[in-house]
mmCIF file of C-alpha atoms in Angstrom:
data_model
loop_
_atom_site.group_PDB
_atom_site.id
_atom_site.type_symbol
_atom_site.label_atom_id
_atom_site.label_comp_id
_atom_site.label_asym_id
_atom_site.label_seq_id
_atom_site.Cartn_x
_atom_site.Cartn_y
_atom_site.Cartn_z
ATOM 1 C CA MET A 118 -12.589 -14.601 2.887
ATOM 2 C CA ALA A 119 -12.735 -18.306 2.138
ATOM 3 C CA LYS A 120 -9.601 -20.277 2.887
ATOM 4 C CA ASN A 121 -9.177 -21.434 -0.728
ATOM 5 C CA ILE A 122 -9.251 -17.812 -1.967
ATOM 6 C CA LEU A 123 -6.572 -16.899 0.569
ATOM 7 C CA GLN A 124 -4.490 -19.876 -0.575
ATOM 8 C CA ASN A 125 -4.881 -18.769 -4.204
ATOM 9 C CA ILE A 126 -3.839 -15.220 -3.300
ATOM 10 C CA ILE A 127 -0.735 -16.506 -1.509
ATOM 11 C CA LYS A 128 0.246 -18.823 -4.384
ATOM 12 C CA LYS A 129 -0.047 -15.960 -6.858
ATOM 13 C CA LYS A 130 1.825 -13.619 -4.490
ATOM 14 C CA GLU A 131 4.711 -16.102 -4.199
ATOM 15 C CA ILE A 132 5.048 -16.110 -7.996
ATOM 16 C CA ARG A 133 4.840 -12.299 -8.197
ATOM 17 C CA VAL A 134 7.439 -11.772 -5.469
ATOM 18 C CA ALA A 135 9.842 -14.219 -7.145
ATOM 19 C CA GLU A 136 9.423 -12.345 -10.465
ATOM 20 C CA LEU A 137 9.890 -8.962 -8.787
ATOM 21 C CA LYS A 138 13.083 -10.110 -7.096
ATOM 22 C CA LYS A 139 14.526 -10.982 -10.517
ATOM 23 C CA LYS A 140 13.444 -7.697 -12.129
ATOM 24 C CA LYS A 141 14.326 -5.455 -9.190
ATOM 25 C CA PRO A 142 16.791 -7.082 -6.785
ATOM 26 C CA LEU A 143 16.754 -5.963 -3.159
ATOM 27 C CA GLU A 144 20.200 -4.361 -3.556
ATOM 28 C CA SER A 145 18.797 -2.140 -6.313
ATOM 29 C CA ILE A 146 15.803 -1.144 -4.196
ATOM 30 C CA LEU A 147 17.997 -0.225 -1.246
ATOM 31 C CA GLU A 148 20.459 1.638 -3.472
ATOM 32 C CA HIS A 149 17.831 3.637 -5.356
ATOM 33 C CA ALA A 150 15.330 4.277 -2.583
ATOM 34 C CA PRO A 151 14.067 7.834 -2.980
ATOM 35 C CA ASP A 152 15.733 10.118 -0.454
ATOM 36 C CA SER A 153 13.154 12.870 -0.802
ATOM 37 C CA MET A 154 10.026 10.767 -0.233
ATOM 38 C CA ASN A 155 7.923 12.429 2.431
ATOM 39 C CA TYR A 156 7.540 9.720 5.078
ATOM 40 C CA ILE A 157 4.890 10.380 7.727
ATOM 41 C CA ASN A 158 4.629 8.705 11.128
ATOM 42 C CA PHE A 159 1.450 6.591 10.954
ATOM 43 C CA LYS A 160 1.304 5.820 14.689
ATOM 44 C CA GLU A 161 1.956 9.432 15.652
ATOM 45 C CA ALA A 162 -0.906 10.653 13.446
ATOM 46 C CA ILE A 163 -3.332 8.360 15.277
ATOM 47 C CA GLU A 164 -1.958 9.236 18.721
ATOM 48 C CA LYS A 165 -2.216 12.965 17.969
ATOM 49 C CA ARG A 166 -5.926 12.645 17.131
ATOM 50 C CA ILE A 167 -6.574 10.599 20.264
ATOM 51 C CA SER A 168 -4.719 13.087 22.481
ATOM 52 C CA ASN A 169 -6.911 15.844 21.014
ATOM 53 C CA GLY A 170 -10.019 13.834 21.952
ATOM 54 C CA LYS A 171 -10.895 13.045 18.352
ATOM 55 C CA ILE A 172 -11.690 9.802 16.605
ATOM 56 C CA SER A 173 -9.018 8.365 14.339
ATOM 57 C CA LEU A 174 -10.242 7.046 11.024
ATOM 58 C CA VAL A 175 -8.098 4.894 8.764
ATOM 59 C CA ALA A 176 -9.849 5.180 5.400
ATOM 60 C CA GLU A 177 -9.371 2.505 2.751
ATOM 61 C CA SER A 178 -8.795 2.824 -0.960
ATOM 62 C CA LYS A 179 -9.235 -0.255 -3.152
ATOM 63 C CA LYS A 180 -10.377 -0.901 -6.677
ATOM 64 C CA ALA A 181 -11.803 -4.397 -6.269
ATOM 65 C CA SER A 182 -12.168 -7.427 -4.020
ATOM 66 C CA PRO A 183 -12.616 -11.153 -4.674
ATOM 67 C CA SER A 184 -16.102 -11.090 -3.171
ATOM 68 C CA ALA A 185 -17.428 -7.827 -4.670
ATOM 69 C CA GLY A 186 -15.512 -7.711 -7.949
ATOM 70 C CA VAL A 187 -14.680 -4.256 -9.320
ATOM 71 C CA ILE A 188 -15.863 -1.644 -6.832
ATOM 72 C CA ILE A 189 -14.679 1.467 -8.678
ATOM 73 C CA LYS A 190 -14.396 1.216 -12.463
ATOM 74 C CA ASP A 191 -12.493 4.482 -13.000
ATOM 75 C CA TYR A 192 -10.259 4.070 -9.960
ATOM 76 C CA ASN A 193 -8.133 7.144 -9.255
ATOM 77 C CA PRO A 194 -6.190 6.672 -6.009
ATOM 78 C CA VAL A 195 -5.011 10.302 -5.899
ATOM 79 C CA GLU A 196 -8.541 11.718 -6.148
ATOM 80 C CA ILE A 197 -9.798 9.242 -3.549
ATOM 81 C CA ALA A 198 -6.967 10.244 -1.187
ATOM 82 C CA LYS A 199 -7.808 13.935 -1.674
ATOM 83 C CA ILE A 200 -11.439 13.262 -0.768
ATOM 84 C CA TYR A 201 -10.483 11.337 2.366
ATOM 85 C CA GLN A 202 -8.054 14.078 3.390
ATOM 86 C CA SER A 203 -10.713 16.766 2.891
ATOM 87 C CA LYS A 204 -13.071 14.730 5.103
ATOM 88 C CA LYS A 205 -10.408 14.645 7.866
ATOM 89 C CA ALA A 206 -9.384 10.977 7.718
ATOM 90 C CA THR A 207 -6.368 10.326 9.949
ATOM 91 C CA CYS A 208 -4.602 7.826 7.705
ATOM 92 C CA LEU A 209 -5.119 6.055 4.403
ATOM 93 C CA SER A 210 -4.936 2.316 3.762
ATOM 94 C CA VAL A 211 -4.152 1.515 0.118
ATOM 95 C CA LEU A 212 -4.772 -2.030 -1.057
ATOM 96 C CA THR A 213 -1.897 -2.930 -3.383
ATOM 97 C CA GLU A 214 -2.476 -6.634 -4.151
ATOM 98 C CA GLU A 215 -2.528 -6.934 -7.943
ATOM 99 C CA ASP A 216 -4.463 -10.016 -8.977
ATOM 100 C CA PHE A 217 -7.485 -10.235 -6.691
ATOM 101 C CA PHE A 218 -7.860 -6.602 -5.553
ATOM 102 C CA LEU A 219 -6.468 -4.946 -8.728
ATOM 103 C CA GLY A 220 -4.110 -2.788 -6.692
ATOM 104 C CA ASN A 221 -0.542 -1.733 -7.316
ATOM 105 C CA LEU A 222 2.305 -0.257 -5.296
ATOM 106 C CA SER A 223 2.452 2.571 -7.822
ATOM 107 C CA HIS A 224 -0.844 3.823 -6.355
ATOM 108 C CA ILE A 225 1.026 4.772 -3.178
ATOM 109 C CA TYR A 226 3.696 6.558 -5.178
ATOM 110 C CA LYS A 227 1.068 8.445 -7.179
ATOM 111 C CA ILE A 228 -0.690 9.550 -3.993
ATOM 112 C CA LYS A 229 2.571 10.820 -2.526
ATOM 113 C CA LEU A 230 3.968 12.401 -5.654
ATOM 114 C CA ASN A 231 2.412 13.693 -8.851
ATOM 115 C CA SER A 232 4.749 11.765 -11.148
ATOM 116 C CA ASN A 233 3.834 13.817 -14.214
ATOM 117 C CA ALA A 234 4.948 17.083 -12.650
ATOM 118 C CA MET A 235 7.382 15.510 -10.133
ATOM 119 C CA GLU A 236 5.806 17.561 -7.363
ATOM 120 C CA SER A 237 3.805 16.847 -4.249
ATOM 121 C CA THR A 238 0.099 16.069 -4.613
ATOM 122 C CA GLY A 239 -0.538 17.945 -1.359
ATOM 123 C CA ILE A 240 -1.773 14.795 0.343
ATOM 124 C CA THR A 241 -0.394 14.587 3.869
ATOM 125 C CA LEU A 242 -2.127 11.455 5.123
ATOM 126 C CA PRO A 243 0.158 8.677 6.356
ATOM 127 C CA ILE A 244 -0.257 5.722 3.996
ATOM 128 C CA LEU A 245 -0.600 2.108 5.062
ATOM 129 C CA CYS A 246 0.303 -0.439 2.406
ATOM 130 C CA LYS A 247 -2.270 -3.215 2.643
ATOM 131 C CA ASP A 248 -1.137 -6.347 0.869
ATOM 132 C CA PHE A 249 -0.345 -9.981 1.548
ATOM 133 C CA PHE A 250 3.191 -9.838 2.920
ATOM 134 C CA ILE A 251 4.981 -13.167 2.623
ATOM 135 C CA ASP A 252 8.589 -11.989 2.248
ATOM 136 C CA THR A 253 10.735 -9.293 3.877
ATOM 137 C CA TYR A 254 11.542 -8.111 0.351
ATOM 138 C CA GLN A 255 8.015 -6.691 0.176
ATOM 139 C CA VAL A 256 8.653 -4.524 3.247
ATOM 140 C CA HIS A 257 11.542 -2.767 1.498
ATOM 141 C CA LEU A 258 9.600 -2.543 -1.753
ATOM 142 C CA SER A 259 6.666 -0.887 0.027
ATOM 143 C CA LYS A 260 8.953 1.698 1.576
ATOM 144 C CA TYR A 261 10.553 2.271 -1.815
ATOM 145 C CA TYR A 262 7.124 3.199 -3.200
ATOM 146 C CA GLY A 263 6.433 5.556 -0.290
ATOM 147 C CA ALA A 264 4.445 3.531 2.241
ATOM 148 C CA ASP A 265 4.574 4.898 5.770
ATOM 149 C CA ALA A 266 3.340 1.653 7.354
ATOM 150 C CA ILE A 267 2.391 -1.869 6.329
ATOM 151 C CA LEU A 268 -0.233 -4.346 7.450
ATOM 152 C CA ILE A 269 1.056 -7.838 8.139
ATOM 153 C CA ILE A 270 -1.333 -10.752 8.588
ATOM 154 C CA LEU A 271 0.498 -12.856 11.125
ATOM 155 C CA SER A 272 -1.091 -16.122 10.023
ATOM 156 C CA LEU A 273 0.676 -15.681 6.660
ATOM 157 C CA ILE A 274 4.138 -15.504 8.209
ATOM 158 C CA HIS A 275 6.069 -18.687 7.598
ATOM 159 C CA ILE A 276 8.162 -19.442 10.659
#
C-alpha cells in the first residue's frame, strides 16, 4: 500500500474516531458492553489446531480495498463467515475500516449475533477485528462489537 494512501487512511480514521468519541463516549461503551457476547479465545483456537497437527487458517472477509476497489458487490459478512466455518477455517479476520475498505464494526456484531432474531448465528470462529488502530478507544469499541482479537500495526502507534 502506497505511503500516501496509508496517510489518507490515518487522517480519515482520526476524524472518524473523534466523531465516534462524541457520539458514543468511552464511559457509555464500557457501561453498556454486552455481557452475553460470546467471546472466543483467538490464540487458543490456533494453538489447538497446531497441537492436533493441523494447519491454522485465518480467513479474511472484506468488501473492498484501495487497490482492487469493490471485491464483493453484495457483501454479506454472515454468509461469508458461514462458508469459512464450513471449510474449517480456524479464525476469521474481518476488515472494519469504513472509507477505503467499506467495512464496519457492525459486521462483527452481525456475524456473532443475528440481530433480527437476537439469537446466535451459529458461527463459532474467533473474530479478529482488522482496522487501523490509532487510539485505545478503538480497542474498547471493537470488544463492544464482539471482536475476540484485534490487529495493531505497530508503525501506526504514536509514542
